[in-house]
XYZ file of C-alpha atoms in Angstrom:
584
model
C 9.128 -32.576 12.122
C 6.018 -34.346 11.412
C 5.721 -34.804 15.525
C 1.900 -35.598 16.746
C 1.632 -34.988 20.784
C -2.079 -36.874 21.946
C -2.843 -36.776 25.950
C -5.547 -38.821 27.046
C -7.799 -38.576 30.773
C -10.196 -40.940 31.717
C -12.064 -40.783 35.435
C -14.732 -43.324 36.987
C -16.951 -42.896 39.591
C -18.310 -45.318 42.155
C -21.931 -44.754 40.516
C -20.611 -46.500 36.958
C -20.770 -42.847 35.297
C -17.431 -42.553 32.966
C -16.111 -40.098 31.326
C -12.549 -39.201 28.784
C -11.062 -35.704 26.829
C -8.011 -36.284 24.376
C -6.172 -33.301 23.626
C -3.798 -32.598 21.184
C -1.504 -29.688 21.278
C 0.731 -28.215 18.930
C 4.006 -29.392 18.425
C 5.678 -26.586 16.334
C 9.420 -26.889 14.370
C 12.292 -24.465 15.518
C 11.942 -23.662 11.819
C 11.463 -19.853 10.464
C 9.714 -18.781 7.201
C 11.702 -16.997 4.814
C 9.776 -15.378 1.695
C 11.330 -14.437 -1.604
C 8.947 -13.328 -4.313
C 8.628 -12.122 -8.294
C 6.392 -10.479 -10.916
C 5.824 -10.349 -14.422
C 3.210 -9.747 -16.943
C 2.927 -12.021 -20.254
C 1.489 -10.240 -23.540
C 0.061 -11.175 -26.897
C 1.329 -14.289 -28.170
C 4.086 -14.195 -25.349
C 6.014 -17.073 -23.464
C 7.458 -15.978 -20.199
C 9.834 -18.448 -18.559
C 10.619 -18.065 -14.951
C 12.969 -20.010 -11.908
C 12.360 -21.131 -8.607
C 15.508 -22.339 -6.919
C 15.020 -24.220 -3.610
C 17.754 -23.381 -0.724
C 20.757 -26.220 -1.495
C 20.959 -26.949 2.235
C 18.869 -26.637 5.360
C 15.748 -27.256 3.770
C 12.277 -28.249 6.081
C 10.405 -30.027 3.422
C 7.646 -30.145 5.729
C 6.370 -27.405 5.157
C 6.163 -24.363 2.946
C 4.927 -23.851 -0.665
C 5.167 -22.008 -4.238
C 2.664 -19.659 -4.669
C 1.834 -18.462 -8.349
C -0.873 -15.893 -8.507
C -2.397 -14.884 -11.740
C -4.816 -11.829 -12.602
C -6.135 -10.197 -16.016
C -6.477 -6.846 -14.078
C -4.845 -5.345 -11.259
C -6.945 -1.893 -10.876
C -10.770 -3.332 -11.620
C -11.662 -3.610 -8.053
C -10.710 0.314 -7.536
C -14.432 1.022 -8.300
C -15.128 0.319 -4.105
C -13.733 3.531 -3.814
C -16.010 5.664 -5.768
C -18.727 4.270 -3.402
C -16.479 5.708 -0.199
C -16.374 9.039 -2.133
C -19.599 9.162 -3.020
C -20.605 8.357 0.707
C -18.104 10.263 2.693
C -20.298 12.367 5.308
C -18.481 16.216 4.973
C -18.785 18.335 2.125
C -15.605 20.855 2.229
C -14.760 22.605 -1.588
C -11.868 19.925 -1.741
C -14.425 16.860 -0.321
C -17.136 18.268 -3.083
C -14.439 17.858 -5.983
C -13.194 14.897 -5.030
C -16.333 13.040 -5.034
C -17.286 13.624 -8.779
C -13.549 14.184 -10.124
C -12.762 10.447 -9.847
C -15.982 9.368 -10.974
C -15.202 11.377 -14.245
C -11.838 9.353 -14.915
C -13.379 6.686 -14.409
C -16.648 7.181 -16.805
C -14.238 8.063 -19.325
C -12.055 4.774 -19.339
C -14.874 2.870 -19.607
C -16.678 4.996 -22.426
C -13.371 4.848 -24.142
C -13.141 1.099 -23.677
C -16.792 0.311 -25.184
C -18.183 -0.547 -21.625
C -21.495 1.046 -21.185
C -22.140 1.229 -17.626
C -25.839 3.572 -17.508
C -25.617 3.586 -13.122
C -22.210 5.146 -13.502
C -23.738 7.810 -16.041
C -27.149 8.307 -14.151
C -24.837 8.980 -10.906
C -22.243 10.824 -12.128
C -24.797 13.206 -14.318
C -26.807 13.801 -10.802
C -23.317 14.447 -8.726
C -21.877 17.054 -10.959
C -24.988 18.426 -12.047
C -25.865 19.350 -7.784
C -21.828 20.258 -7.084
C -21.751 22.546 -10.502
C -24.433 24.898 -8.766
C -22.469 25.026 -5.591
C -19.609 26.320 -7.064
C -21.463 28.258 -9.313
C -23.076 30.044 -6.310
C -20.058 30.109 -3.661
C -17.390 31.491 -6.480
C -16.173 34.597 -5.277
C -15.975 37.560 -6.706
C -11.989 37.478 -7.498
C -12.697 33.880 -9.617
C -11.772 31.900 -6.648
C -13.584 29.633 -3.926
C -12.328 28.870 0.038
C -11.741 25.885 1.998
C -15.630 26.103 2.681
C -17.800 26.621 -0.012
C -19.344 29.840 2.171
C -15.731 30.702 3.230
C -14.934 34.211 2.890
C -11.765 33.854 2.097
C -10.716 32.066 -1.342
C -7.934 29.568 -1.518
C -5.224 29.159 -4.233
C -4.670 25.764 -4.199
C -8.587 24.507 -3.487
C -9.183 26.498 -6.382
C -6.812 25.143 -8.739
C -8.383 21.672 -7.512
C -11.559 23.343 -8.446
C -10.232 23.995 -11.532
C -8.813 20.827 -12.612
C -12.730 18.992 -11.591
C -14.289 21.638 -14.165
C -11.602 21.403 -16.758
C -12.238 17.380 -16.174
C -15.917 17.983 -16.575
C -15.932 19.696 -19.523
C -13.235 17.590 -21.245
C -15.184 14.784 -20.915
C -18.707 16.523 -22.628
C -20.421 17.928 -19.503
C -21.959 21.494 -19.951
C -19.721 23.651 -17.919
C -20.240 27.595 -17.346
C -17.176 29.155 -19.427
C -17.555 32.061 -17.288
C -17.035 30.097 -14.155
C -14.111 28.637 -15.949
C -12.728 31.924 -16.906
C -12.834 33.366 -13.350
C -10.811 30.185 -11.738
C -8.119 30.582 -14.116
C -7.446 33.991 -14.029
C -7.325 33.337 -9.866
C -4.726 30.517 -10.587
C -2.599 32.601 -12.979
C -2.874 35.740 -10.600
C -0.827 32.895 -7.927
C 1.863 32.557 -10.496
C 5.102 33.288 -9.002
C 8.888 33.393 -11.042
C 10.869 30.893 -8.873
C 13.271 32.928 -7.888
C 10.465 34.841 -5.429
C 9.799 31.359 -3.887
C 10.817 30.880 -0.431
C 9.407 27.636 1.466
C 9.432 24.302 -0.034
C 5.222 24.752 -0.184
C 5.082 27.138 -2.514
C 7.538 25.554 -5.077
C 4.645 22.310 -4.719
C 2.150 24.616 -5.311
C 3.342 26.543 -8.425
C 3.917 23.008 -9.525
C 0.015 22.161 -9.246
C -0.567 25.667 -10.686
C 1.199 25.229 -13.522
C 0.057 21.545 -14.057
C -3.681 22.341 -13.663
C -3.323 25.542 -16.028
C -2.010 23.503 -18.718
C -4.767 20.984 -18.513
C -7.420 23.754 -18.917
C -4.975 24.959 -21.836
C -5.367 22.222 -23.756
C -8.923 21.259 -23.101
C -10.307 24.828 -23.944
C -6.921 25.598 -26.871
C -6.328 28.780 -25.361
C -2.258 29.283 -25.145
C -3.066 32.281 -23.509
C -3.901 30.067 -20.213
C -0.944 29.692 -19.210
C 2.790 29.357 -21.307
C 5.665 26.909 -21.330
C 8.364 29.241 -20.104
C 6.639 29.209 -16.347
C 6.958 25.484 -16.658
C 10.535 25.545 -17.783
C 11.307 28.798 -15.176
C 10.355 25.974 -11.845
C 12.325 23.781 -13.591
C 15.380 25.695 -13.289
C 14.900 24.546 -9.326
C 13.739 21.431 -9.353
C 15.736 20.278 -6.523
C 13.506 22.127 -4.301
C 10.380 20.288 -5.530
C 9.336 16.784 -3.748
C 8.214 13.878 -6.016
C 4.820 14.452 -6.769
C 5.628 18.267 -8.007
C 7.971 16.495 -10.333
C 5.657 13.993 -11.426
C 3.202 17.177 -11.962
C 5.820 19.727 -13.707
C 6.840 16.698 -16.334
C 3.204 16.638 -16.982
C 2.607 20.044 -17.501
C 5.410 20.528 -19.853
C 5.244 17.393 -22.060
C 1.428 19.051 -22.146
C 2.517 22.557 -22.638
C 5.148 21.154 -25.110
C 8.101 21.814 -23.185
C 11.946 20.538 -23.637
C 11.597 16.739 -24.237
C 15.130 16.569 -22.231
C 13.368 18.470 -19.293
C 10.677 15.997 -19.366
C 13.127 12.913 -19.035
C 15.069 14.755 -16.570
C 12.478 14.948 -14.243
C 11.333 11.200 -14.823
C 15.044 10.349 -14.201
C 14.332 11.966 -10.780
C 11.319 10.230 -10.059
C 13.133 6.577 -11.183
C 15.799 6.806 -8.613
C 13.851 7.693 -5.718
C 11.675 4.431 -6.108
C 11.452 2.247 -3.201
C 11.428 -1.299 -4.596
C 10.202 -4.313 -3.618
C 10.144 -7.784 -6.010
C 6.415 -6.930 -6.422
C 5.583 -3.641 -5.730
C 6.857 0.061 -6.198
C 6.368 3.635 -4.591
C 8.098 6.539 -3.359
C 8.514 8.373 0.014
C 8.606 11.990 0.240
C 11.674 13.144 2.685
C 9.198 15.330 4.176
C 5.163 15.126 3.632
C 3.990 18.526 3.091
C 1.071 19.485 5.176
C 0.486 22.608 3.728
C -0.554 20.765 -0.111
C -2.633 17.752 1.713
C 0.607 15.603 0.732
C 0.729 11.937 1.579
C 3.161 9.388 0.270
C 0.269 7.474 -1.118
C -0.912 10.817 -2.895
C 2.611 11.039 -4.284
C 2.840 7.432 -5.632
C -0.422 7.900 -7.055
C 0.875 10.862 -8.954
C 3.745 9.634 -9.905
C 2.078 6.693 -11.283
C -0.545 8.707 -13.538
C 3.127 10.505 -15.008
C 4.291 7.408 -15.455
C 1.098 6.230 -17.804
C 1.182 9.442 -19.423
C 4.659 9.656 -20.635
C 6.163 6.534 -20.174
C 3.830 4.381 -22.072
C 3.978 0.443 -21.685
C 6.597 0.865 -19.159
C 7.245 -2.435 -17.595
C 7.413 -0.679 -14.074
C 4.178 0.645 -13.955
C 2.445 -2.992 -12.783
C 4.542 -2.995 -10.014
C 3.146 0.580 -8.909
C -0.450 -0.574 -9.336
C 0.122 -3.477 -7.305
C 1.805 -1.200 -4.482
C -1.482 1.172 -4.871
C -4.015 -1.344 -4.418
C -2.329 -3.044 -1.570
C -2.202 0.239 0.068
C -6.327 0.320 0.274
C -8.099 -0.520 3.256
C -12.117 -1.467 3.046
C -11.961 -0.900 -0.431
C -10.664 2.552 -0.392
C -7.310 4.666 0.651
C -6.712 6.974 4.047
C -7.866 10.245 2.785
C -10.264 11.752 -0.141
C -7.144 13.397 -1.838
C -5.569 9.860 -1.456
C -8.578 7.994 -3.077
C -8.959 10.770 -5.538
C -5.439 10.418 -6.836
C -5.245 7.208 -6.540
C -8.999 6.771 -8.733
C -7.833 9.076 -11.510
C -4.054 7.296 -12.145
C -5.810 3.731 -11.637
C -8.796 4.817 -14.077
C -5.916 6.277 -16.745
C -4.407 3.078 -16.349
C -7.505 1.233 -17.400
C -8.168 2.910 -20.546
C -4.716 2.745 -21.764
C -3.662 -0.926 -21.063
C -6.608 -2.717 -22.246
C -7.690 -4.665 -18.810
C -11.429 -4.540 -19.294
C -11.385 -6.574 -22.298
C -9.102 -9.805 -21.745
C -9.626 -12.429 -24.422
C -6.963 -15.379 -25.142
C -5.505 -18.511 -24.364
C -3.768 -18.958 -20.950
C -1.407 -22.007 -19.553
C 1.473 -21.926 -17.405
C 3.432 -25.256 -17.006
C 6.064 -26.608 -14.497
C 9.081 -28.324 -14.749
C 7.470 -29.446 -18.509
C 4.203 -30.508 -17.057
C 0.780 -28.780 -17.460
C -0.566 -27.017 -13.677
C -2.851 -24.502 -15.509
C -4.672 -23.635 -18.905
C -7.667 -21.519 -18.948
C -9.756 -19.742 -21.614
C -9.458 -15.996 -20.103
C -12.948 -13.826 -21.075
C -14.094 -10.441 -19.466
C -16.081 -12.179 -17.235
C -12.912 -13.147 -15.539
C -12.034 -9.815 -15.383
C -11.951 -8.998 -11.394
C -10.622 -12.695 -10.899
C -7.436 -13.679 -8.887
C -6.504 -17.432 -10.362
C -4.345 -19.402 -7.385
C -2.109 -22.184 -7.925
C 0.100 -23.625 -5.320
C 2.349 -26.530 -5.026
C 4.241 -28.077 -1.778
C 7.598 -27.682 -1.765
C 8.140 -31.278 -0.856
C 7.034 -31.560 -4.562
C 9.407 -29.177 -5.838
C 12.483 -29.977 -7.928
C 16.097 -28.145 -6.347
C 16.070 -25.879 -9.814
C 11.974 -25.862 -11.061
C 11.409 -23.602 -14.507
C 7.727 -22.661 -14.859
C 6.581 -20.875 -18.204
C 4.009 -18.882 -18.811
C 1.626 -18.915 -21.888
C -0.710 -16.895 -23.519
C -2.484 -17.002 -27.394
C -5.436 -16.281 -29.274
C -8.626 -17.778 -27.528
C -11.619 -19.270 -29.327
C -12.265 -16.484 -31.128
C -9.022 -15.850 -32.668
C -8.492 -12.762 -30.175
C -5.702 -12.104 -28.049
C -6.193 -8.812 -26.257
C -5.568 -7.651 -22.554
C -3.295 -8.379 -19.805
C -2.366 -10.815 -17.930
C -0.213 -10.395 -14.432
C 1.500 -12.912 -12.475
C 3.558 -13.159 -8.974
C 5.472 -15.681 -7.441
C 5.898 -16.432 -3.783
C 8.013 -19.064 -2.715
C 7.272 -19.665 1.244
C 10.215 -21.975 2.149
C 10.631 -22.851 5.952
C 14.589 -23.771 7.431
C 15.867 -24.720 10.396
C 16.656 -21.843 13.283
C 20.083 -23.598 14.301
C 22.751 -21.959 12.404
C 21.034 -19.067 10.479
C 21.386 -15.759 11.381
C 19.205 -12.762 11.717
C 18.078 -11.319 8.521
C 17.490 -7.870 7.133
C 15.317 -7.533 3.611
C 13.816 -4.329 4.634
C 13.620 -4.391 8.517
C 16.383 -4.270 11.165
C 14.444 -6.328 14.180
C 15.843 -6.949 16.822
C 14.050 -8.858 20.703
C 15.328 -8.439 24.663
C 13.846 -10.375 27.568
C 14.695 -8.245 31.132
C 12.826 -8.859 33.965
C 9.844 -6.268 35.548
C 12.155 -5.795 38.829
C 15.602 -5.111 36.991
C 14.913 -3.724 33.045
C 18.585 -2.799 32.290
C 19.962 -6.188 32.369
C 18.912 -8.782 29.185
C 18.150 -12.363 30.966
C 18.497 -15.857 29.095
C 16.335 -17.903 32.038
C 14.034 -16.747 34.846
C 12.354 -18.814 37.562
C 8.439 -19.452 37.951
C 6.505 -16.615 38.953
C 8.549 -13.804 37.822
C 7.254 -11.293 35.213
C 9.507 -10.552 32.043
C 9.128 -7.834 29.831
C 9.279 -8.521 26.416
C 10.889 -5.385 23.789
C 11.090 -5.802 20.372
C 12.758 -3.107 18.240
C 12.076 -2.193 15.005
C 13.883 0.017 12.569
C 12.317 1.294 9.463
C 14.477 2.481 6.745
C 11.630 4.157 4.570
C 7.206 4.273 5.385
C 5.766 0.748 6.013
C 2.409 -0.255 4.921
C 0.255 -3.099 6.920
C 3.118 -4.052 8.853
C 2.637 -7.583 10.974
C 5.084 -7.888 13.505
C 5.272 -12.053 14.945
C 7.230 -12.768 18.142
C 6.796 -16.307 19.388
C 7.346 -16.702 22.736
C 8.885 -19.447 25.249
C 6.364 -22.811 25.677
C 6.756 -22.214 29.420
C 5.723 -18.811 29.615
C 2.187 -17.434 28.871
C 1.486 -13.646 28.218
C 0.117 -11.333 30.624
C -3.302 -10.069 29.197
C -4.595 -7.665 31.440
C -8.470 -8.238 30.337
C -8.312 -11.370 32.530
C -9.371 -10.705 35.773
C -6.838 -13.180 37.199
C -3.776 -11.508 35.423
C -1.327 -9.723 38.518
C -1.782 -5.729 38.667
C 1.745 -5.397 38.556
C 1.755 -6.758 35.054
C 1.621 -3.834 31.981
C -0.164 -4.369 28.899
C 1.356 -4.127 25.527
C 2.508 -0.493 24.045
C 4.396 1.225 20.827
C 6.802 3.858 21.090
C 8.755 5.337 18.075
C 12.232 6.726 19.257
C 12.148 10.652 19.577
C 8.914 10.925 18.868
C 7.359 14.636 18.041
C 3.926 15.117 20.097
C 1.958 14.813 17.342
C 2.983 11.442 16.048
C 0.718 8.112 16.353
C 1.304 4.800 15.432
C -2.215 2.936 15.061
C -1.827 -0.614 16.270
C -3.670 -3.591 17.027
C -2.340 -6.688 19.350
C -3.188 -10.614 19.257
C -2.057 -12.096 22.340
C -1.962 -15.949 21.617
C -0.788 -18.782 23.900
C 2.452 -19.350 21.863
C 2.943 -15.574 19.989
C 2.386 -12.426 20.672
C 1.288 -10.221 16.873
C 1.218 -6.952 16.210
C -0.523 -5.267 13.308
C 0.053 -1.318 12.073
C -1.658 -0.397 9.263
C 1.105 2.538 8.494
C 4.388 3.602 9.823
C 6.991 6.478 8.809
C 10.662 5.600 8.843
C 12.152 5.703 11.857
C 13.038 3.386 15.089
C 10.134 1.799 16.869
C 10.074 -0.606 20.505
C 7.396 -2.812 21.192
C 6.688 -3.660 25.004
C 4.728 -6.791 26.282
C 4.651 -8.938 29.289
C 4.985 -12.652 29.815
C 5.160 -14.561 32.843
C 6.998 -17.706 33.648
C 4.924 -20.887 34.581
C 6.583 -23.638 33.430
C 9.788 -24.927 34.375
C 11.873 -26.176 31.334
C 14.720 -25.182 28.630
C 12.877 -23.987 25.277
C 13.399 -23.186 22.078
C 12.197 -19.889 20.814
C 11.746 -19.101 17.063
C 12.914 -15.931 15.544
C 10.718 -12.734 15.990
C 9.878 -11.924 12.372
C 8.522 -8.136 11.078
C 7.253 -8.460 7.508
C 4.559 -6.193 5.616
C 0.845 -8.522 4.946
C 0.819 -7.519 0.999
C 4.507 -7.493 0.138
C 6.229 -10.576 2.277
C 9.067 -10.420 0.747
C 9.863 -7.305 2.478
C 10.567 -8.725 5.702
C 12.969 -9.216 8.627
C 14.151 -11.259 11.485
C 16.109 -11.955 14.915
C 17.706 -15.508 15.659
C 16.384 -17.909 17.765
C 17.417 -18.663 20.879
C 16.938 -20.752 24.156
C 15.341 -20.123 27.465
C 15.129 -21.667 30.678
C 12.735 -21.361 32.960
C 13.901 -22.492 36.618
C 11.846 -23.830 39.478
């Protein structure tokens, strides 16, 4: 620990011309990372004490660090993806909705919250002004519109998105044709089905949708007649045939439609224990992603989250999903326009309910008794992330930070404020075993010329493959995937023109794969790790193939292979360590 390596050349020549290099290489600890983590949120005139308990024993105090980050907003920064909607380069009927639907969520929150914002207006006026005449002109004659806004052929469920974009814009004071209106819901309603005529698992998600958008149009336009409680209560009756985000959509629709308050907490009691949870975040996983309804498990999250604001209120769990939501962007946006849209309209509803845009009070958080941070919070700090970290070598065994928050200068105390906790704490490999906090990983070395049989030493020259196995127990966002690898060996990267043909670059399989499934990746190779980055991956079991080759003779000590995902780290996992020689 603490270990400096410095190796100095000189050289002379006969002429007097001289000439030295020092190098000095990294020396790294047989130590692995370990990351436990924790959230909260401190309100009006709140104290919030929290713990951070170092390991008793095996302790590197070299290294490592608390964490403490603090924010007054977690879903500001979703306005990026209004730009990616606003730019995206196709124009299907879903792709025209879902660029001013979002932006209509949005307007509202900050109308309702006294922010002003004229571009927004200006932008949004000129969006659903131009779509409004292209559904106007491509409705068909039975009320509905297709995939394709000249489509000859009108779809249920792009009209009942349809639907929900006009009820939105009319809600929300934009002049919308009542006509127009009138013909999309009779479509929807002519869709209505009793559940016991259902079949697949698609059409109980679609009624779901149906029923959920009807009711929204009900109680904008206060028309009963749109559509009545007893179809809401009817696909209750089979609710175990509906995935997560119908259920997050039917408890909607009947808390809206005035349905069975028991109903309503039955179906939240649903959503609540099929929550994956992490220390920070929260979503949910659909057993099956349904194609057919442009499901994703972001999409359902997203869903499930806007339920959540709705009828839950100031439910402490709802943070924790807009954390998981934001960390599941990627360039300011999510995968897909349905996922954006979603996730836009629950983050925007989340907004104007919890008070984020205007933060005004008093903020300090202390440790172990002493002041680390104090801060007069204002809405200009609104899309800040505040930082603090401390060393663990200056860390008590048992350390009790609190967190403060009163009225600022102006005797205010509104808005939010968020915290997490990461505690990065490094021990020693000898005597700890592999770990599992959300991934099973597991490494092999065989060599190229015999791949059945694992190998603890190999001899200079040979090539080794390299498999690491992952398994998955639910979908994995931004999943980074570090194997170091033994000092005397170097990986084979075939873009070198001196690496061996017989080598084989690095490749991901998932275990019984279907045909149609892909893993994106991305690969680092380094001189003492090989990474791996995926931005997504289902549940399932996954091997991950690379090449090294043995150059130096030596015993060495390899750290463990570690699987974690970038946003949550405390959802990791890892292999032992373990020696390996390399003979002359």
């Amino acid at each position: 620990s603490g270990m400096v390596l410095k190796l100095r050349w000189k050289g002379s020549t006969d002429t007097g011309l001289r000439d030295a290099v020092e190098l000095t290489p990294p020396v790294y600890n047989y130590s692995t990372e370990e990351v436990t983590a924790t959230s909260g949120e401190v309100g009006p005139g709140e104290t919030v004490t929290d713990g951070v308990v170092l390991p008793a024993s095996g302790l590197d105090k070299s290294q490592g660090y608390l964490e403490v980050n603090l924010q007054p907003s977690l879903a500001l920064a979703m306005l990026d993806g209004l730009r990616y909607l606003k730019h995206y380069p196709y124009e299907c009927t879903e792709q025209l909705i879902s660029k001013f639907l979002p932006n209509i969520f949005t307007y509202r929150a900050l109308v309702r919250n006294g922010v002003e914002d004229a571009t927004l207006k200006g932008n949004l006026e000129t969006e659903l002004s131009g779509a409004l005449q292209k559904l106007y002109h491509d409705q068909h004659m039975d009320g509905g519109w297709g995939w394709w806004l000249s489509g000859a052929e009108s779809s249920p469920y792009v009209t009942a998105y349809a639907l929900w974009g006009l009820t939105a814009a009319k809600e929300n004071g934009f002049d919308v044709s009542d006509e127009v209106m009138s013909g999309a819901e009779g479509y929807v309603k002519s869709q209505l089905k009793s559940a016991s005529d259902l079949r697949f698992d698609y059409e109980f998600h679609r009624q779901a949708f149906y029923i959920f958008v009807l009711s929204e149009a009900a109680r904008v336009t206060g028309d009963e007649s749109v559509v009545g409680v007893n179809r809401a209560v009817n696909l209750f009756q089979e609710r175990q045939r509906l995935n997560y985000e119908s259920k997050a959509l039917l408890a909607m629709a009947l808390d809206s439609l005035g349905g069975p308050d028991e109903d309503v907490k039955a179906l939240l009691s649903d959503l609540d224990s099929g929550a994956f949870v992490s220390a920070t975040g929260m979503s949910w996983e659909e057993e099956s992603p349904d194609w057919w309804t442009m499901n994703s498990d972001t999409r359902t999250t997203a869903v499930v989250l806007d339920a959540l604001i709705r009828l839950a209120g100031d439910d402490r769990r709802i943070p924790m999903v807009v954390r998981w939501l934001m960390s599941a962007r990627k360039d300011g946006h999510w995968a897909t326009t349905q996922e954006t849209a979603w996730s836009l309209i629950a983050l925007s509803d989340w907004l104007e309910s919890s008070g984020e845009l205007h933060p005004g009070y008093d903020a300090s958080v202390s440790l172990n008794g002493k002041g680390w941070w104090q801060r007069q919070v204002t809405e200009k700090d609104v899309r800040e992330e505040f930082e603090l970290r401390k060393a663990v070598s200056d860390l008590l065994e048992q350390n009790v930070l609190v967190f403060s928050r009163g009225p600022g200068n102006d005797g205010k105390d509104t808005g939010r404020l968020y915290y997490t906790m990461d505690l990065r704490a490094f021990r020693p490999v000898d005597g700890i075993e592999p770990l599992n906090r959300g991934f099973f990983v597991a490494r092999t070395y065989t060599l190229a010329s015999d791949p059945k049989k694992p190998i603890s030493e190999a001899h200079v020259g040979d090539i080794i493959d390299v498999k690491i196995t992952l398994v998955l127990p639910h979908t994995m966002h931004f999943v980074m995937v570090e194997d170091p690898i033994p000092a005397g060996t170097e990986p084979m990267n075939l873009e070198l023109e001196t690496t061996t043909r017989r080598a084989a670059g690095p490749s991901v399989e998932r275990e019984k794969s279907p045909w149609w499934f892909w893993v994106p990746q991305h690969v680092e190779m380094h001189d003492e790790r090989v990474s791996l980055f995926s931005r997504w991956m289902r549940a399932g079991t996954y091997e991950f193939h690379y090449q090294v080759r043995a150059a130096l003779p030596g015993r060495y000590l390899v750290a463990p292979t570690v699987a974690s995902e970038m946003y949550f780290p405390e959802v990791f996992g890892r292999t032992g360590g373990l020696a390996f020689e390399v003979r002359p």
